[in-house]
Amino acid sequence: MRPPPLLDVHGLTMRFGGLSAISDLSFSAGQGEITAVIGPNGAGKTTLFNCITGFYRPQVGRLVLHHPDGSALGLETLADHVIARKARVARTFQNIRLFPRMSVLENLIVAQHRVLMAASAFSLAGLLGLGRYRRAEHAAIDLARHWLDRTSLTSFADTEAGSLPYGHQRRLEIARAMCTRPLLLCLDEPAAGLNPRESGELNQLLRGIRDEEGIGLLLIEHDMSVVMGISDRVVVLDHGNLIAEGSPAEVRGNPAVIRAYLGEPDEPAVVTGAEG
Amino acid sequence: MEDSSPPLIRSAALAALLAALLALPLLGVRLVDSANGLSLSGRPELVAWAAGGVFCGRLIIDLFRRWIRDFSIRLPVPPPPPEWTRFGVGWALALFALVLPFLPFADRNLVDKATMVLIYIMLGWGLNIVVGLAGLLDLGFVAFYAVGAYSYALLSMTFGLSFWVCLPLAGLFAAAFGLALGFPVLRLRGDYLAIVTLGFGEIIRIVLQNWQDLTGGPIGISGIERPSLFGLSFKAVPPEGQTGFAEFFGLNYSADHRVIFLYFLILALALATNLFTLRIRRLPVGRAWEALREDEIACRSLGINPTTIKLSAFALGAMFAGFAGSFFATRQGFISPESFTFIESAMILAIVVLGGMGSQIGIVLAALLLVGLPEWFRDLQMYRMLAFGAAMVLIMLWKPSGLLSSRSPTIRLGGRA
C-alpha cells in the first residue's frame, strides 16, 4: 500500500572527527509523497540533507535514488552538481541562498542552466544568435513564468532577488529549485520565519507540487502545523539515530518522540531491580 | 546647530593631536651634520603646520558632511536614470571614438594617448569578465597580456607570421595560460585566490626575464613587425612586393597614417571585446558567471559545474588580454619584461573596481580617469602619483561601489531582454 520508493537510505553514517552526526540511519521516502524529517536541534537533519545532495560524502551507507524509468543511482559517490543534474535532486537552504543581485527572473533562468547550455551548444549558438537557442530561452521563460505564477511572484519578476521580503525569498527559492525539474525536492526548514498566513500558503504550495508534479518532497521542519498538516510520512531523528517513522498520527503518539522533544523525566519511570 | 558644535571642534582637535604625535618623529626632528658630528635639531613649526592643517581639514570635512546630510534630507532621492540614457551614452562615446582622429584638435599626440587609453579599456573589459562578472579576484592579469605580447613577437620573429595570423594565436596561447592558472586555483576564493594569481603574474614576468635564449631576458625583443592593412604597408619605403598604404590611396606618405591605423585597430579590438561581453552576459555561461559570483553553493545545488564555469571565465578573460598584448607588441615594436610588472595588474584592477565591477561604461570612465588624465598632466610629474592616490580615495569615499554600479537584468519578463 506504500508507494514505490523514490529515495532509499541504507545504513547511512556520517562522522565529523569523533562526532557521529548520523549513525546507521535507514529509511525510505516514497514517490509522490511528502516525507518530513523532524527532530530536536543537532539531531542530524541538515547533515542528512547535505549527504543526499552531495555536499557531504558519508563514510558508510548507501543512498539510492530510483528514477521512474526504473534506473537507480547511488548518490553517495556523486558530486553535488552531478546529483542535481543527473539524479535530479533539488534543494533549498536553511539560510536562504538566492543570487541576491540578480533579478527574480534571472534566478529562475540560471536554474535552467543545464537545458539552456545544451540548447546553445555551450553558448556558441547563442553567441551567433541562432534560432535554436532563442526557442530554448522562450521555453525557459515560460517555465519560469509558470513557477512565478504558482508562487505569486510574477509582479516581482524584474526586481532584485535580494530586495524581496523574507517570505517572498523563501518562495522564490522553492520556485528556483522547481525550475530544475527535479524528481526529489529537499526543503530545509521552508516555513522558518514565516507568519501563520504565509505558512498556510506554503502548505498549499507544497501539496500542489506533490499532487500536480507527482514528485517526492523531503522536508526538514520545526513548525508542527506544517509537518502534521501536509506530510504523508514523518521520520524522527535524535542524536543521529532514527527513533520513529510512520504517519503523522503514529509519530505524534510515540513515547520515544515525546521523550526526545520534552526530555527525560527526572525520576526513572522503570525501576530496575538488578542493582548492586 | 549650536549644541552640536563642541563635538565638531573636539573631533578636529583629536585629529590634530594625532597628527601632531605622528608628525613629531617624522617631521619634528632632523639630523644635522655640524662641525662636532651629527646632532638633532627641532622643527616645531612643521609639526604645528601639520597639526593646524589636519585641524582645519577635519573641520572642513565634518562641516561638508553635515552640509551634505542636511542637503540630502531636503532633496528627494533622484530616480535612477532610465536605461536608454546609459545606452545612449555608450553609443555617443563609440561615435566620438570613431571620429576622434579626424577632429580638428586631434594631433598625433592625442591619438597616441587615446590608443593607450583604449588598450587599458580593452584590458579592463577583459578583466571585467573575470573579476566583475565571475567574481574571481585576479591580481596577475598582466601575465596574460605579457603572454599575448611575447606570443606575437616570437611567432613573428621566428616564423615570419603576419600580425593577423598571430592575433588569434596569441589569444589562444593566453587562453591556454588562463586555463593553466585556473586549474590549481579552482578551490580558492577571495584573498587566497588574489595571492595565487599575484604569484602567477610574477612567475610569468620572472620567466620572461630569465629565459634569455627565448625571450632575450631583460633586454627584451625589438624590431617587432608592424601590422599591415590587407597587405598595405605603413612604412615609408614598403618592402619588396608590398604596396604602401599612402601610395595605394594616392595620398602623400605620412607617419600619422600608421598612428591612426593603430588607433582604429585597438578601437575595433576593444569594441569586439565589449560586444562579446554584452552578448555573453545574456547567455547561459554569462549568467552562470554572475550566479557563481553571487553564491557558489547555490550554483552547485542547481547542477552548475563550477569548474567549467570558472575555467571559461579565466580563459576568456585571458584571451582578450592576449589580443591586447599582441596589439601592444605591434604598436611599440619593442617589448621587455619591464612593461608587465605588478603595477600594471593593479592599474587594470583599479580600473575595473573604480568603474563599478561589471559596468562596461564605468570601465571606460575609470580608464579615462586613471590612464588618460595622468597622461595629459605629465607636466605635474612630481605630484602625479599623489593625485592618483587621492583620486582613488575620493572615488571610494564618494562612490564606494564604483562610478557606475547599478546593474540591469539580462532578461525581462515579456519585455526586451
XYZ file of C-alpha atoms in Angstrom, chain B:
417
model
C 23.348 73.566 15.199
C 24.782 75.391 18.265
C 24.536 72.385 20.536
C 26.342 70.064 18.176
C 29.378 72.229 17.540
C 31.505 71.057 20.501
C 31.854 67.523 19.045
C 32.917 69.116 15.773
C 35.704 71.038 17.453
C 36.578 68.093 19.632
C 36.933 65.659 16.753
C 39.038 68.163 14.862
C 41.224 68.725 17.925
C 41.605 64.978 18.384
C 42.674 64.561 14.777
C 45.120 67.452 15.175
C 46.587 65.866 18.307
C 47.038 62.576 16.485
C 48.647 64.356 13.563
C 50.985 66.188 15.932
C 52.030 62.934 17.589
C 52.699 61.359 14.214
C 54.454 64.429 12.853
C 56.730 64.808 15.851
C 59.099 61.973 14.935
C 58.503 62.262 11.184
C 58.791 65.997 10.674
C 59.723 67.460 14.042
C 63.336 66.369 14.304
C 66.112 66.423 11.825
C 69.644 65.130 11.756
C 72.099 67.936 11.169
C 75.673 67.353 10.112
C 77.564 70.010 12.009
C 81.198 70.567 12.853
C 81.062 68.471 16.017
C 79.333 65.408 14.469
C 75.664 64.653 13.955
C 73.141 66.447 16.066
C 69.403 66.722 16.246
C 67.612 69.937 15.552
C 63.939 70.548 16.173
C 61.496 71.827 13.619
C 58.458 72.651 15.723
C 56.978 74.950 13.091
C 56.480 71.987 10.691
C 54.683 69.994 13.379
C 52.484 72.979 14.088
C 51.700 73.346 10.411
C 50.778 69.675 10.124
C 48.565 69.755 13.185
C 46.951 73.004 12.072
C 46.351 71.648 8.589
C 44.753 68.499 9.890
C 42.610 70.515 12.318
C 41.247 72.707 9.519
C 40.899 69.796 7.134
C 38.952 67.731 9.600
C 36.711 70.688 10.413
C 36.027 71.309 6.733
C 35.288 67.644 6.042
C 32.905 67.450 9.021
C 31.129 70.631 8.037
C 30.918 69.423 4.468
C 29.486 66.099 5.585
C 26.940 67.832 7.757
C 26.029 70.108 4.901
C 25.652 67.123 2.553
C 23.489 65.371 5.113
C 21.200 68.356 5.621
C 21.117 68.920 1.928
C 20.185 65.364 1.065
C 17.358 65.380 3.607
C 15.803 68.309 1.825
C 16.306 66.802 -1.607
C 14.227 63.859 -2.735
C 16.294 60.896 -3.848
C 16.724 61.243 -7.600
C 15.157 58.397 -9.570
C 17.635 56.080 -11.270
C 18.335 57.232 -14.824
C 16.247 55.396 -17.407
C 18.024 52.635 -19.250
C 18.176 54.425 -22.573
C 20.454 57.109 -21.133
C 23.156 54.567 -20.443
C 22.557 53.046 -23.820
C 22.776 56.494 -25.379
C 25.960 57.364 -23.521
C 27.541 54.184 -24.857
C 26.647 54.978 -28.445
C 27.733 58.581 -28.080
C 31.110 57.510 -26.715
C 31.575 54.968 -29.500
C 30.688 57.566 -32.132
C 33.061 60.079 -30.601
C 35.824 57.470 -30.586
C 35.174 56.772 -34.275
C 35.555 60.379 -35.420
C 38.215 61.389 -32.891
C 41.270 61.162 -35.230
C 39.571 63.437 -37.769
C 38.594 66.186 -35.358
C 40.448 69.469 -35.883
C 42.188 69.422 -32.483
C 43.329 65.807 -32.838
C 47.062 65.745 -33.390
C 49.322 62.734 -33.432
C 49.994 63.077 -29.737
C 46.321 62.957 -28.822
C 45.617 59.924 -30.993
C 48.604 58.192 -29.457
C 47.314 58.834 -25.957
C 43.822 57.749 -26.933
C 45.345 54.499 -28.199
C 46.979 53.994 -24.818
C 43.671 54.602 -23.042
C 41.933 52.166 -25.385
C 44.458 49.438 -24.564
C 43.572 49.841 -20.906
C 39.865 49.947 -21.675
C 40.222 46.666 -23.528
C 42.251 45.138 -20.695
C 39.653 46.414 -18.240
C 36.864 44.828 -20.242
C 38.798 41.590 -20.377
C 39.446 41.568 -16.636
C 35.839 42.533 -16.058
C 34.817 39.065 -17.227
C 36.949 37.502 -14.505
C 36.504 39.999 -11.665
C 33.293 41.851 -12.420
C 31.151 39.018 -13.737
C 32.613 35.824 -12.297
C 33.770 37.493 -9.076
C 37.232 35.904 -9.146
C 39.775 38.404 -7.821
C 42.728 38.270 -10.205
C 45.867 40.235 -9.335
C 48.028 38.719 -12.065
C 46.088 39.699 -15.138
C 49.114 41.333 -16.706
C 50.628 37.858 -17.164
C 48.165 37.128 -19.974
C 48.879 40.498 -21.518
C 52.560 39.532 -21.495
C 51.837 36.106 -22.963
C 49.945 37.747 -25.807
C 52.720 40.254 -26.464
C 55.529 37.684 -26.407
C 53.486 35.209 -28.470
C 53.142 37.717 -31.258
C 56.728 38.901 -31.018
C 58.191 35.399 -31.041
C 55.882 33.972 -33.692
C 56.510 36.906 -35.945
C 60.295 36.940 -35.411
C 60.746 33.166 -35.630
C 58.261 32.085 -38.265
C 57.683 35.361 -40.042
C 53.914 35.129 -39.486
C 51.908 38.295 -40.032
C 50.082 40.179 -37.307
C 46.703 38.964 -38.499
C 47.717 35.326 -38.240
C 49.354 35.833 -34.883
C 46.488 37.745 -33.309
C 44.172 34.739 -32.876
C 47.146 32.535 -31.954
C 48.212 34.986 -29.255
C 44.649 34.937 -27.935
C 44.683 31.150 -27.877
C 48.023 30.989 -26.079
C 46.847 33.463 -23.484
C 43.624 31.481 -23.027
C 45.691 28.327 -22.537
C 47.651 30.106 -19.816
C 44.353 31.203 -18.340
C 43.347 27.553 -18.084
C 46.737 26.678 -16.634
C 46.212 29.255 -13.915
C 42.578 28.287 -13.464
C 43.132 24.627 -12.675
C 45.150 24.919 -9.466
C 43.046 27.767 -8.076
C 39.606 26.234 -8.583
C 39.015 25.794 -4.879
C 40.238 29.216 -3.903
C 38.221 32.353 -3.479
C 38.743 35.934 -2.418
C 42.008 36.737 -0.666
C 43.611 33.360 -1.289
C 42.845 33.479 -4.978
C 44.253 37.005 -5.161
C 47.555 35.866 -3.646
C 47.938 32.911 -6.016
C 47.148 34.997 -9.090
C 49.599 37.614 -7.873
C 52.253 34.914 -7.697
C 51.330 33.650 -11.139
C 51.795 37.103 -12.625
C 55.233 37.368 -11.061
C 56.240 33.882 -12.244
C 55.468 34.793 -15.835
C 57.417 38.022 -15.591
C 60.419 36.363 -13.964
C 60.430 33.574 -16.545
C 60.405 36.184 -19.297
C 63.254 37.964 -17.598
C 65.451 34.890 -17.160
C 64.785 32.734 -20.200
C 67.422 34.587 -22.171
C 67.559 32.229 -25.168
C 63.902 32.585 -25.955
C 62.815 35.980 -24.723
C 66.025 37.927 -24.738
C 65.778 38.391 -20.980
C 65.710 41.930 -19.628
C 66.832 43.308 -22.976
C 63.530 42.256 -24.469
C 62.646 41.864 -28.124
C 62.964 44.731 -30.547
C 62.248 45.259 -34.211
C 58.852 43.560 -33.999
C 56.982 43.566 -37.302
C 54.402 46.344 -37.676
C 50.927 45.379 -38.859
C 49.661 45.957 -42.369
C 46.150 46.631 -43.643
C 45.228 43.812 -46.039
C 48.825 43.735 -47.208
C 49.185 47.523 -47.421
C 52.302 48.545 -45.565
C 52.593 51.693 -43.450
C 56.347 52.001 -43.936
C 57.840 54.980 -45.734
C 59.507 52.558 -48.115
C 57.286 49.486 -48.429
C 59.166 46.186 -48.505
C 59.682 44.354 -51.784
C 56.427 43.100 -53.282
C 54.166 45.186 -50.998
C 52.255 48.313 -51.753
C 52.315 51.239 -49.393
C 49.072 52.456 -47.847
C 49.668 56.053 -48.960
C 50.614 55.003 -52.467
C 47.527 52.798 -52.836
C 45.136 55.553 -51.859
C 47.078 58.222 -53.686
C 47.992 60.098 -50.536
C 51.257 61.709 -49.554
C 53.143 59.473 -47.164
C 52.719 60.496 -43.580
C 53.751 58.755 -40.363
C 50.356 59.758 -38.985
C 48.664 57.124 -41.099
C 50.106 54.356 -39.014
C 49.185 56.088 -35.753
C 45.604 56.468 -36.926
C 45.533 52.913 -38.245
C 46.736 51.581 -34.885
C 44.106 53.672 -33.154
C 41.340 52.151 -35.249
C 42.795 48.698 -34.789
C 42.648 48.874 -30.994
C 39.254 50.564 -31.181
C 37.948 47.624 -33.196
C 39.513 45.099 -30.827
C 38.129 46.893 -27.790
C 34.657 47.191 -29.273
C 34.743 43.499 -30.168
C 35.578 42.732 -26.542
C 32.715 44.900 -25.391
C 30.257 43.346 -27.820
C 31.314 39.893 -26.762
C 30.826 40.695 -23.078
C 27.468 42.373 -23.599
C 26.313 39.368 -25.562
C 27.655 36.631 -23.321
C 26.079 38.235 -20.264
C 22.745 37.200 -21.723
C 23.811 33.665 -22.459
C 23.871 30.717 -20.065
C 27.626 30.952 -19.462
C 27.471 34.639 -18.638
C 24.525 34.208 -16.295
C 26.309 31.325 -14.631
C 29.366 33.577 -14.094
C 27.238 36.104 -12.297
C 25.427 33.409 -10.336
C 28.793 31.979 -9.311
C 29.855 35.413 -8.077
C 26.681 35.626 -6.014
C 26.624 32.140 -4.463
C 28.721 29.165 -5.459
C 26.909 26.676 -3.227
C 23.538 27.603 -4.679
C 25.036 27.162 -8.156
C 26.140 23.658 -7.344
C 22.725 22.802 -5.946
C 21.275 23.786 -9.328
C 23.528 21.428 -11.259
C 26.010 24.054 -12.451
C 29.534 22.703 -12.533
C 31.651 25.471 -11.012
C 34.835 24.060 -12.569
C 33.887 24.645 -16.185
C 32.308 27.980 -15.409
C 35.366 29.302 -13.594
C 37.757 27.982 -16.206
C 35.765 29.537 -19.024
C 35.902 32.901 -17.244
C 39.660 32.649 -16.738
C 40.266 31.512 -20.305
C 38.071 34.105 -21.999
C 39.354 36.967 -19.859
C 42.913 35.877 -20.620
C 42.153 35.618 -24.324
C 41.225 39.288 -24.553
C 44.347 40.215 -22.614
C 46.284 38.167 -25.181
C 44.744 40.130 -28.047
C 45.579 43.380 -26.295
C 49.105 42.108 -25.653
C 49.822 41.352 -29.280
C 48.468 44.758 -30.206
C 50.782 46.305 -27.630
C 53.758 44.455 -29.117
C 52.978 45.523 -32.659
C 52.382 49.113 -31.643
C 55.566 49.502 -29.614
C 57.738 47.386 -31.882
C 59.659 46.575 -28.712
C 58.740 44.625 -25.591
C 60.568 43.722 -22.407
C 59.513 42.335 -19.025
C 59.573 45.942 -17.760
C 56.189 46.547 -19.352
C 54.476 43.728 -17.470
C 55.054 44.491 -13.813
C 52.592 44.118 -10.987
C 51.698 47.798 -11.122
C 50.040 47.154 -14.496
C 47.846 44.445 -12.967
C 46.983 46.771 -10.120
C 46.123 49.517 -12.597
C 43.789 47.290 -14.614
C 42.142 46.015 -11.458
C 41.749 49.586 -10.200
C 40.021 50.463 -13.475
C 37.558 47.601 -13.053
C 36.876 48.316 -9.383
C 36.556 52.082 -9.800
C 34.368 51.569 -12.837
C 31.953 49.649 -10.674
C 32.531 45.909 -11.033
C 30.691 44.687 -14.079
C 29.787 48.005 -15.669
C 31.175 48.383 -19.184
C 30.827 52.158 -19.401
C 32.112 52.561 -15.878
C 35.347 50.963 -17.052
C 35.638 53.467 -19.897
C 35.233 56.350 -17.449
C 37.683 54.845 -14.987
C 40.271 54.215 -17.712
C 39.940 57.818 -18.908
C 40.377 58.982 -15.352
C 43.255 56.727 -14.347
C 45.190 56.462 -17.618
C 44.043 59.449 -19.630
C 44.308 62.210 -17.040
C 47.812 61.318 -15.829
C 48.973 61.270 -19.473
C 47.682 64.779 -20.008
C 49.131 66.070 -16.776
C 52.619 64.792 -17.361
C 53.955 68.258 -16.551
C 52.972 67.743 -12.949
C 55.208 64.681 -12.921
C 56.073 65.015 -9.217
C 52.521 65.092 -7.977
C 51.073 62.558 -10.375
C 51.069 59.596 -8.043
C 49.826 61.771 -5.190
C 46.892 62.963 -7.278
C 46.302 59.424 -8.483
C 46.068 58.092 -4.931
C 43.915 60.994 -3.782
C 41.547 60.473 -6.705
C 41.152 56.805 -5.816
C 40.473 57.560 -2.159
C 37.951 60.234 -3.097
C 36.094 57.981 -5.518
C 35.906 55.213 -2.954
C 34.559 57.644 -0.360
C 32.079 59.187 -2.709
C 31.026 56.037 -4.587
C 32.091 53.016 -2.578
C 30.792 50.573 -5.160
C 32.364 52.259 -8.173
C 31.448 55.015 -10.595
C 28.586 53.135 -12.242
C 27.470 50.273 -10.097
C 23.838 49.746 -10.980
C 23.195 46.542 -12.840
C 20.418 45.976 -15.342
C 18.914 42.495 -15.604
C 19.925 40.411 -18.613
C 16.379 39.302 -19.272
C 12.969 40.730 -18.552
C 9.585 39.107 -18.311
C 7.738 39.823 -21.528
C 9.896 42.823 -22.310
C 13.075 43.423 -24.227
C 15.919 41.302 -22.912
